[in-house]
Short mmCIF file of C-alpha atoms in Angstrom, two decimals:
data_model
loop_
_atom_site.label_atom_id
_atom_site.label_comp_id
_atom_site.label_asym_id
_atom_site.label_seq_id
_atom_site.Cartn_x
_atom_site.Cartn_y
_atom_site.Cartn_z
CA UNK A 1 69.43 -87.63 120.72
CA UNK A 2 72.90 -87.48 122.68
CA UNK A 3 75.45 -85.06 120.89
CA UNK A 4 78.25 -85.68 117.93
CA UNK A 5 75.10 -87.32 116.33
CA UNK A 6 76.38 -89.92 113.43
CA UNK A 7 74.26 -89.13 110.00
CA UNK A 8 73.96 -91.22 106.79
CA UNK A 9 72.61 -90.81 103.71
CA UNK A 10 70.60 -94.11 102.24
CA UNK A 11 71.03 -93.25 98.35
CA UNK A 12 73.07 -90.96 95.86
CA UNK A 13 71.18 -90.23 93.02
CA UNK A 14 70.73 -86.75 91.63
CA UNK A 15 68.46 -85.47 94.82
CA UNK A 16 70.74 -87.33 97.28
CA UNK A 17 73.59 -85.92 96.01
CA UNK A 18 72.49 -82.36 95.73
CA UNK A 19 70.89 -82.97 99.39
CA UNK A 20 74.21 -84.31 100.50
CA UNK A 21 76.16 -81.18 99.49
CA UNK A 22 73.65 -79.37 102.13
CA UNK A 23 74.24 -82.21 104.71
CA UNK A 24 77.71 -82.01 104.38
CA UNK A 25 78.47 -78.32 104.95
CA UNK A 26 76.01 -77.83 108.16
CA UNK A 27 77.61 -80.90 109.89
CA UNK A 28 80.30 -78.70 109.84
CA UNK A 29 78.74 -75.66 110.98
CA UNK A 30 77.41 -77.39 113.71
CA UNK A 31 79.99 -79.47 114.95
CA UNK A 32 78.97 -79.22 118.25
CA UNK A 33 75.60 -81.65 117.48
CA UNK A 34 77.27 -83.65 114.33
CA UNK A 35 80.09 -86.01 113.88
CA UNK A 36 81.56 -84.24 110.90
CA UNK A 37 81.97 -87.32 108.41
CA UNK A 38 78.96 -88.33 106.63
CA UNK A 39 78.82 -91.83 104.97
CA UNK A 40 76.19 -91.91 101.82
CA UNK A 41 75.87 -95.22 100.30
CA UNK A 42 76.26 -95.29 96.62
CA UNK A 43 74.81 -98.07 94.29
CA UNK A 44 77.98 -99.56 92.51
CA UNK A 45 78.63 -98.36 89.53
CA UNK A 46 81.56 -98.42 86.62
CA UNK A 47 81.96 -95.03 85.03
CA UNK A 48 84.62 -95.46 82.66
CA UNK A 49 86.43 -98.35 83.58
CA UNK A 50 86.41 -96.98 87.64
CA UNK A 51 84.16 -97.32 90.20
CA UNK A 52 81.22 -94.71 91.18
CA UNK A 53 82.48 -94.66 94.84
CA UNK A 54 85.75 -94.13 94.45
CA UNK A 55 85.16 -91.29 91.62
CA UNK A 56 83.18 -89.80 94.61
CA UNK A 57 85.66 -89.96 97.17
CA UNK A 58 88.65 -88.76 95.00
CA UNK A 59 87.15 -85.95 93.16
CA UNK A 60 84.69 -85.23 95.41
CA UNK A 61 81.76 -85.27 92.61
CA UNK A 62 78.97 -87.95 91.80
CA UNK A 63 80.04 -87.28 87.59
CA UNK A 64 76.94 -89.78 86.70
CA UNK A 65 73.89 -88.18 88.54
CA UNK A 66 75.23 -84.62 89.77
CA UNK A 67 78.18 -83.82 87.20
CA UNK A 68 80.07 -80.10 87.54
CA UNK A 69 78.59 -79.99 91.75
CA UNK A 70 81.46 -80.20 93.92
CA UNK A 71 80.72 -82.65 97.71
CA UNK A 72 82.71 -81.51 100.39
CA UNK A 73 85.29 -84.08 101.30
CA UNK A 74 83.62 -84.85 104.33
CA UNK A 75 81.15 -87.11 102.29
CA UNK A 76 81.98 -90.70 102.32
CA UNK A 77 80.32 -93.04 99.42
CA UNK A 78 80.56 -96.35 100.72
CA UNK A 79 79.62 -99.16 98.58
CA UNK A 80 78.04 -101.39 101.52
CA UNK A 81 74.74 -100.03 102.41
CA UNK A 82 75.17 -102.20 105.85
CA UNK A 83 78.90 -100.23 106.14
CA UNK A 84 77.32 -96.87 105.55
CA UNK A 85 74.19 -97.13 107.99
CA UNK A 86 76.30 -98.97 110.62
CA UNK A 87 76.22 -96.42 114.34
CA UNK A 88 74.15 -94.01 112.73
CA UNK A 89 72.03 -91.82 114.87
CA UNK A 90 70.09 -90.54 111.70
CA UNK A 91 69.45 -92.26 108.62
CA UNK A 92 68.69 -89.88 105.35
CA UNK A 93 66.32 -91.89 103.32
CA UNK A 94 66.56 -90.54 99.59
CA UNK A 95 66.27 -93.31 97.03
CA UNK A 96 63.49 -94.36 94.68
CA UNK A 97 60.69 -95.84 96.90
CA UNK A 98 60.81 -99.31 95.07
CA UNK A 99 63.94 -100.35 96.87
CA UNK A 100 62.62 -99.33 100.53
CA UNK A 101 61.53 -102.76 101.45
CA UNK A 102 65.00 -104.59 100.48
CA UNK A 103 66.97 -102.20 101.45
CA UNK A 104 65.75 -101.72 105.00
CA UNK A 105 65.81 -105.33 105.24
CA UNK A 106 69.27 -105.42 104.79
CA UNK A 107 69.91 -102.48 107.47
CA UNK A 108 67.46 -104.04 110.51
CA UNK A 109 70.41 -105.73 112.07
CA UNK A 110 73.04 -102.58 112.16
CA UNK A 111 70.47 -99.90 113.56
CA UNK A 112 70.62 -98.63 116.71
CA UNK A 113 67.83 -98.15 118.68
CA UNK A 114 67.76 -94.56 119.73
CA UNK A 115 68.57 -94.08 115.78
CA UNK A 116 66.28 -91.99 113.73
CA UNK A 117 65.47 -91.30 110.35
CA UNK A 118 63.73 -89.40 107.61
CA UNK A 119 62.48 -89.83 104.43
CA UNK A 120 63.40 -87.67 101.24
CA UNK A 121 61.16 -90.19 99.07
CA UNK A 122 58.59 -88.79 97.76
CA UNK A 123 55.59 -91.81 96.76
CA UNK A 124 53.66 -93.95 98.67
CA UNK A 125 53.21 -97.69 98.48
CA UNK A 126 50.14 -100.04 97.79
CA UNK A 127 50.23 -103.07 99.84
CA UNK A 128 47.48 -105.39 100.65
CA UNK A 129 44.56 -103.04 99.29
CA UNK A 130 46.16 -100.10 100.99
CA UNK A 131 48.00 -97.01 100.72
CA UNK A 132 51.28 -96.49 102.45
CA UNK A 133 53.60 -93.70 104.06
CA UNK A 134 56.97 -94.28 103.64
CA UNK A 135 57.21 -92.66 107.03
CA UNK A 136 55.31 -95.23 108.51
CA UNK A 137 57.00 -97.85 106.90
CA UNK A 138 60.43 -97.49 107.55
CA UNK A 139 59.09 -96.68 110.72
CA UNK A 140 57.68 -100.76 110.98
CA UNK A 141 60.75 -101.80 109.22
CA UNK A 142 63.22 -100.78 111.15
CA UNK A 143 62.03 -99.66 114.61
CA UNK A 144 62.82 -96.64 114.68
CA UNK A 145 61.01 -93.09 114.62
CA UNK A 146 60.97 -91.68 111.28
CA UNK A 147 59.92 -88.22 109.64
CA UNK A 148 59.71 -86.76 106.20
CA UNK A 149 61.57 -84.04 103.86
CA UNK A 150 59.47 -82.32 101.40
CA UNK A 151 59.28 -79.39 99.24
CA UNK A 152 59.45 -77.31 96.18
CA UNK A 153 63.21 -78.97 94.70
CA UNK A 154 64.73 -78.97 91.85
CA UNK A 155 67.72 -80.98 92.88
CA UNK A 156 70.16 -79.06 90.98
CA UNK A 157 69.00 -75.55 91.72
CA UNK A 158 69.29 -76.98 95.32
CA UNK A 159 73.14 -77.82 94.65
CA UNK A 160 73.71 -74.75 92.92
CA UNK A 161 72.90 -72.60 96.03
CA UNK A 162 69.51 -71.24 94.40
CA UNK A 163 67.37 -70.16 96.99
CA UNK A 164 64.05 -72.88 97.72
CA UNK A 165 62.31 -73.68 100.67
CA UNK A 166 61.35 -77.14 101.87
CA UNK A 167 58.94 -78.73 104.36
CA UNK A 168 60.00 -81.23 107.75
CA UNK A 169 57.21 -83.36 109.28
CA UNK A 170 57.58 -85.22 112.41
CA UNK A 171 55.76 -86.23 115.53
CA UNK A 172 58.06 -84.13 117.87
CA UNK A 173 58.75 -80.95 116.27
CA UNK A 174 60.47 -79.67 119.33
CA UNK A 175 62.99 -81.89 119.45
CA UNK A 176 63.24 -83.61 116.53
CA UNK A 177 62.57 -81.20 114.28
CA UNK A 178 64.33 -78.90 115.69
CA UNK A 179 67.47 -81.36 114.91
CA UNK A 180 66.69 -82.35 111.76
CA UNK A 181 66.20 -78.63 111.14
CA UNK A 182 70.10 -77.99 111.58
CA UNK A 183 70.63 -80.92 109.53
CA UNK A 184 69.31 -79.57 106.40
CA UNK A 185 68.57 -75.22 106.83
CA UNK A 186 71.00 -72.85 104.97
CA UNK A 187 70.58 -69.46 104.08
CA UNK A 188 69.91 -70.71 100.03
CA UNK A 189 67.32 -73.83 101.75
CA UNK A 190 64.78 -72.40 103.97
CA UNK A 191 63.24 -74.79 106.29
CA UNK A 192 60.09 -75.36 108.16
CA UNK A 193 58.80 -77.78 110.42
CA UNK A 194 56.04 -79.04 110.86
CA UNK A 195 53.73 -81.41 112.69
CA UNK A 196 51.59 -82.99 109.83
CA UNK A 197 54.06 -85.44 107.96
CA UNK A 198 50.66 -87.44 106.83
CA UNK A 199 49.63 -84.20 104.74
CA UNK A 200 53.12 -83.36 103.59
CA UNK A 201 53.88 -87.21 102.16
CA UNK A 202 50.74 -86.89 100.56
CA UNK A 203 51.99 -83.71 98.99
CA UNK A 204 55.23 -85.08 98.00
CA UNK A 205 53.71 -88.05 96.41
CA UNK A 206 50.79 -87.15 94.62
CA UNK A 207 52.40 -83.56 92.61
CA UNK A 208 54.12 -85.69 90.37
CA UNK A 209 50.82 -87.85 89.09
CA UNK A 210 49.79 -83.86 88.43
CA UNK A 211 52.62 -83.14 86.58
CA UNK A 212 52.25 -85.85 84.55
CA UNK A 213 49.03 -84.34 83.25
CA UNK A 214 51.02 -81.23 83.05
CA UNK A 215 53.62 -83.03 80.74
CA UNK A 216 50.93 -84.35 78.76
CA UNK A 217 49.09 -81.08 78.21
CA UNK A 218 52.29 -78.96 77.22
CA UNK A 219 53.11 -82.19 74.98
CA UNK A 220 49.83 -81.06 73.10
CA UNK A 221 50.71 -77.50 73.29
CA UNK A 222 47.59 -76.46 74.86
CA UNK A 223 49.52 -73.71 77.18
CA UNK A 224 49.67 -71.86 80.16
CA UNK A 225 45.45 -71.43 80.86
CA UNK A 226 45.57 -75.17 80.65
CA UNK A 227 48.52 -76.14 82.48
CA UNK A 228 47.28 -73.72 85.92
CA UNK A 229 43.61 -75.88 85.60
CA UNK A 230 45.65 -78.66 85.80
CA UNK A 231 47.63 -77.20 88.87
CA UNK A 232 44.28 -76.52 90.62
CA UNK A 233 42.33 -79.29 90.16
CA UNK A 234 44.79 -81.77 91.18
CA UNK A 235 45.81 -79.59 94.45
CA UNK A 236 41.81 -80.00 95.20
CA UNK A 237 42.58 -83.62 94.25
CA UNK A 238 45.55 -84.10 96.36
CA UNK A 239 43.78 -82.15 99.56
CA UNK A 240 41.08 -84.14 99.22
CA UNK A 241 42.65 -87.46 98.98
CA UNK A 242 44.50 -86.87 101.80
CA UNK A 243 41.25 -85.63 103.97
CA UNK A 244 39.66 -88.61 102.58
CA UNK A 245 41.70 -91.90 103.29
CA UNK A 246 44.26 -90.15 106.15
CA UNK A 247 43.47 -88.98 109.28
CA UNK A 248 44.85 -85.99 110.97
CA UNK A 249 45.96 -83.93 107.85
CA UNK A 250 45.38 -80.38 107.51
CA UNK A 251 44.58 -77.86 104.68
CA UNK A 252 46.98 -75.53 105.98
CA UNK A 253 49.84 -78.39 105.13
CA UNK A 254 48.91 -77.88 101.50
CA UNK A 255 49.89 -74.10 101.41
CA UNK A 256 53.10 -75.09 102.73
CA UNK A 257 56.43 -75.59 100.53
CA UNK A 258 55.84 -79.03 100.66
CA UNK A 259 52.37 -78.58 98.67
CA UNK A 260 51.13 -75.79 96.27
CA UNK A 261 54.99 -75.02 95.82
CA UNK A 262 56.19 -78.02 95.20
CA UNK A 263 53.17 -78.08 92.67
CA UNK A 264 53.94 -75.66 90.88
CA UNK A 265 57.78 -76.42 90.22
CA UNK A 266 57.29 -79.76 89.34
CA UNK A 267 54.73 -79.26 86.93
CA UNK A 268 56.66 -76.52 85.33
CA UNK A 269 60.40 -78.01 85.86
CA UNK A 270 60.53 -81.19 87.08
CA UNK A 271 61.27 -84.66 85.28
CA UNK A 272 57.87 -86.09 85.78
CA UNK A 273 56.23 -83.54 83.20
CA UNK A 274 59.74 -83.30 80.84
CA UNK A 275 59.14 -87.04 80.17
CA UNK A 276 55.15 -86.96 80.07
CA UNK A 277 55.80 -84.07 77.51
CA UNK A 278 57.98 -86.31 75.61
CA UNK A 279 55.51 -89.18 75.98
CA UNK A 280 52.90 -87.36 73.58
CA UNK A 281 55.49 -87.25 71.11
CA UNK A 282 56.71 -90.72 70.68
CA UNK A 283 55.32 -94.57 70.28
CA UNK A 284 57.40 -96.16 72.67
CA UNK A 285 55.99 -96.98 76.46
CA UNK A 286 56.87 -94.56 78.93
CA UNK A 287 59.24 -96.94 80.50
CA UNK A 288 61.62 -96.33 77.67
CA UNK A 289 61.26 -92.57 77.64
CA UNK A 290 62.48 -92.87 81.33
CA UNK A 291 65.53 -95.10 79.99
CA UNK A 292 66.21 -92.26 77.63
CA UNK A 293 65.71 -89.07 79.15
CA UNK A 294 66.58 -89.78 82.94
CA UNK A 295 70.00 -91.28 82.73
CA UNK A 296 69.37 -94.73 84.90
CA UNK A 297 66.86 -92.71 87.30
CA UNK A 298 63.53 -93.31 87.71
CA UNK A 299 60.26 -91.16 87.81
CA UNK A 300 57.97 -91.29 90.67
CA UNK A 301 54.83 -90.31 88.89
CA UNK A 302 54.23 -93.06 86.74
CA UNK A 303 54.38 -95.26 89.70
CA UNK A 304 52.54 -93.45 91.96
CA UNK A 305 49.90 -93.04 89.24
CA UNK A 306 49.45 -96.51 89.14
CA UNK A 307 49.28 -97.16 92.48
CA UNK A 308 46.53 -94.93 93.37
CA UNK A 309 44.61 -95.85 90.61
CA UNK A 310 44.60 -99.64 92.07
CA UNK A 311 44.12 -97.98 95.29
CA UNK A 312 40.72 -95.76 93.95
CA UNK A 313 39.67 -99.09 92.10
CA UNK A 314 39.33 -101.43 95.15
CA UNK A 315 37.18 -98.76 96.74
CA UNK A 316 35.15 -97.67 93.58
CA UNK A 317 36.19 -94.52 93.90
CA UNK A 318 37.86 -93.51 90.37
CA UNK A 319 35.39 -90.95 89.18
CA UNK A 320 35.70 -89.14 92.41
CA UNK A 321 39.48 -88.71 91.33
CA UNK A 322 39.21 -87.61 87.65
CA UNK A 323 42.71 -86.33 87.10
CA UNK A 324 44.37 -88.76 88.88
CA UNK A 325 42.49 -91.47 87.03
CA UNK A 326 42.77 -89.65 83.59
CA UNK A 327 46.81 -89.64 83.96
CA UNK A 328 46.85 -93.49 84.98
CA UNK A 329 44.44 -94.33 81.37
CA UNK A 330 46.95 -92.09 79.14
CA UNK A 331 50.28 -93.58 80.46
CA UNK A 332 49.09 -96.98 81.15
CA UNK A 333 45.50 -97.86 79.10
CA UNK A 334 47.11 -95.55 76.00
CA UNK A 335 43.94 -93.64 75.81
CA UNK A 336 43.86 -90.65 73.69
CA UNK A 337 45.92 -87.70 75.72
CA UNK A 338 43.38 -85.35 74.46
CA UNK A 339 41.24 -86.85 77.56
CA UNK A 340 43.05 -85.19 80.60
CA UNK A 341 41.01 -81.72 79.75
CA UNK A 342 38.02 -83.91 79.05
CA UNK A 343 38.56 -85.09 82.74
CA UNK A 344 38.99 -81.79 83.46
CA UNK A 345 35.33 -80.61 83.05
CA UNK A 346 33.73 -83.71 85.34
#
């Protein structure tokens, strides 16, 4: 990477906002590697009678998915996702995984090719009987060399300058990662790199189909005992997924921020388990809890439930996966929630 590196950020919802606000300030600080503007493309939308993007660009504050977080000026919503990728020498990927595939489609022709990117997303993708890395997909899509961004982040603690950590994977953590590592570290967002992005996208995805069981068990008010046999039995599940159906990750990956951290915030904080919790309680289909709760965003978990489940199914594999297989028959099958601890004992 030559120097006065362009960066963009593909999505502005509440984690590419908050991850923006970091983004901004350390182009800044290191203006000797960044071009100082950053262009983020924002999904149009009317707030009021007036557009998202220029709400953004005038106040300086994404009001619909980060409200009361001040940007610094220096971020650019652009409405064009073409427009906002355009000469970029790093690409921020941070938008929900189901619009990868269109939206790099629409980007192929405007990337350069000594242009890099990473991924924010956490899920992965089941196409043609198989599972997926984002990574390694945007990777295919686009041409380019692409790592991953993962850890233990609450996206609004992260804006308000609450101290976290969070995980980089990439081929070349020397030079890469050692970039991307300026991109993103502050004093308040700790950063290690790391060499296993299999492991860590693994992580990222698979926490939240735990913390849906955690949602569903504190929806049942069966407490703390039950919530931490949750937490360990779907890190075992998560490692050994991983182990199983990836090659080259490593247990040490999932004692990283990106793993057992993460774990533990989302299943304690994080939307996946508020609107599991809230699941228990109500008739409607989790779909519509989203619609309530979430504000036009959209949980991973569910998703990513369901397409491991598919994955498990084509390789008979389900009862080797209890957890993750009890969470897809209580949010999608409508069996009785009481069955995650049954699932649980196997």
């Amino acid at each position: 990477m030559g120097k006065q590196l362009k960066v963009s950020i593909i999505g502005s919802g509440n984690w590419g906002s908050a991850i923006a606000r970091v983004i901004g300030q350390n182009v800044q600080q290191h203006s000797d590697l960044f071009d100082p503007t950053v262009r983020m493309w924002v999904f149009q939308e009317q707030i009021d009678g007036r557009n998202l993007t220029d709400i953004i660009n005038q106040q300086h504050e994404n009001v619909k998915y980060l409200p009361g977080i001040k940007l610094s000026p220096n971020i650019v919503a652009e409405p064009d996702v073409k427009k906002a990728a355009e000469g970029a020498n790093i690409l921020v990927f941070v938008l929900p995984h189901q619009f990868v595939y269109q939206t790099c489609g629409s980007l192929k022709e405007v990337i350069d090719a000594d242009c890099r990117g990473i991924t924010l997303i956490k899920g992965l993708d089941f196409r043609d009987e198989n599972i997926m890395l984002f990574s390694d997909e945007i990777s295919k899509l686009l041409g380019i060399e692409c790592a991953a961004l993962s850890g233990a982040n609450i996206a609004t603690e992260v804006a308000e300058e609450k101290y976290g950590e969070a995980t980089i994977g990439t081929k070349y953590p020397d030079t890469d990662g050692a970039v991307f590592k300026k991109l993103f570290h502050t004093p308040y967002f700790n950063i290690s790199v790391i060499e296993d992005y299999t492991g860590l996208q693994i992580c990222g995805a698979l926490k939240n189909v735990v913390a849906i069981a955690a949602g569903v068990c504190d929806g049942l008010k069966y407490g703390n005992n039950t919530r931490a046999a949750v937490i360990r039995r779907g890190l075992l599940e998560m490692r050994k997924f991983g182990k199983t159906f990836f090659g080259g990750v490593r247990t040490e990956t999932f004692f990283q921020s990106c793993g057992v951290a993460d774990l533990i915030t989302t299943c304690s904080g994080g939307r996946n388990r508020r609107v599991a919790e809230a699941f228990i309680h109500s008739d409607k289909s989790i779909e519509e809890i989203e619609k309530e709760l979430l504000n036009g965003q959209k949980l991973q978990g569910t998703t990513t439930a369901l397409e491991v489940h598919r994955f498990l199914v084509t390789r008979n594999m389900t009862e080797e996966f209890p957890l993750m297989t009890a969470v897809y028959r209580v949010i999608y099958e409508r069996a009785p929630p009481e069955c995650i601890v049954e699932y649980l004992t196997y």
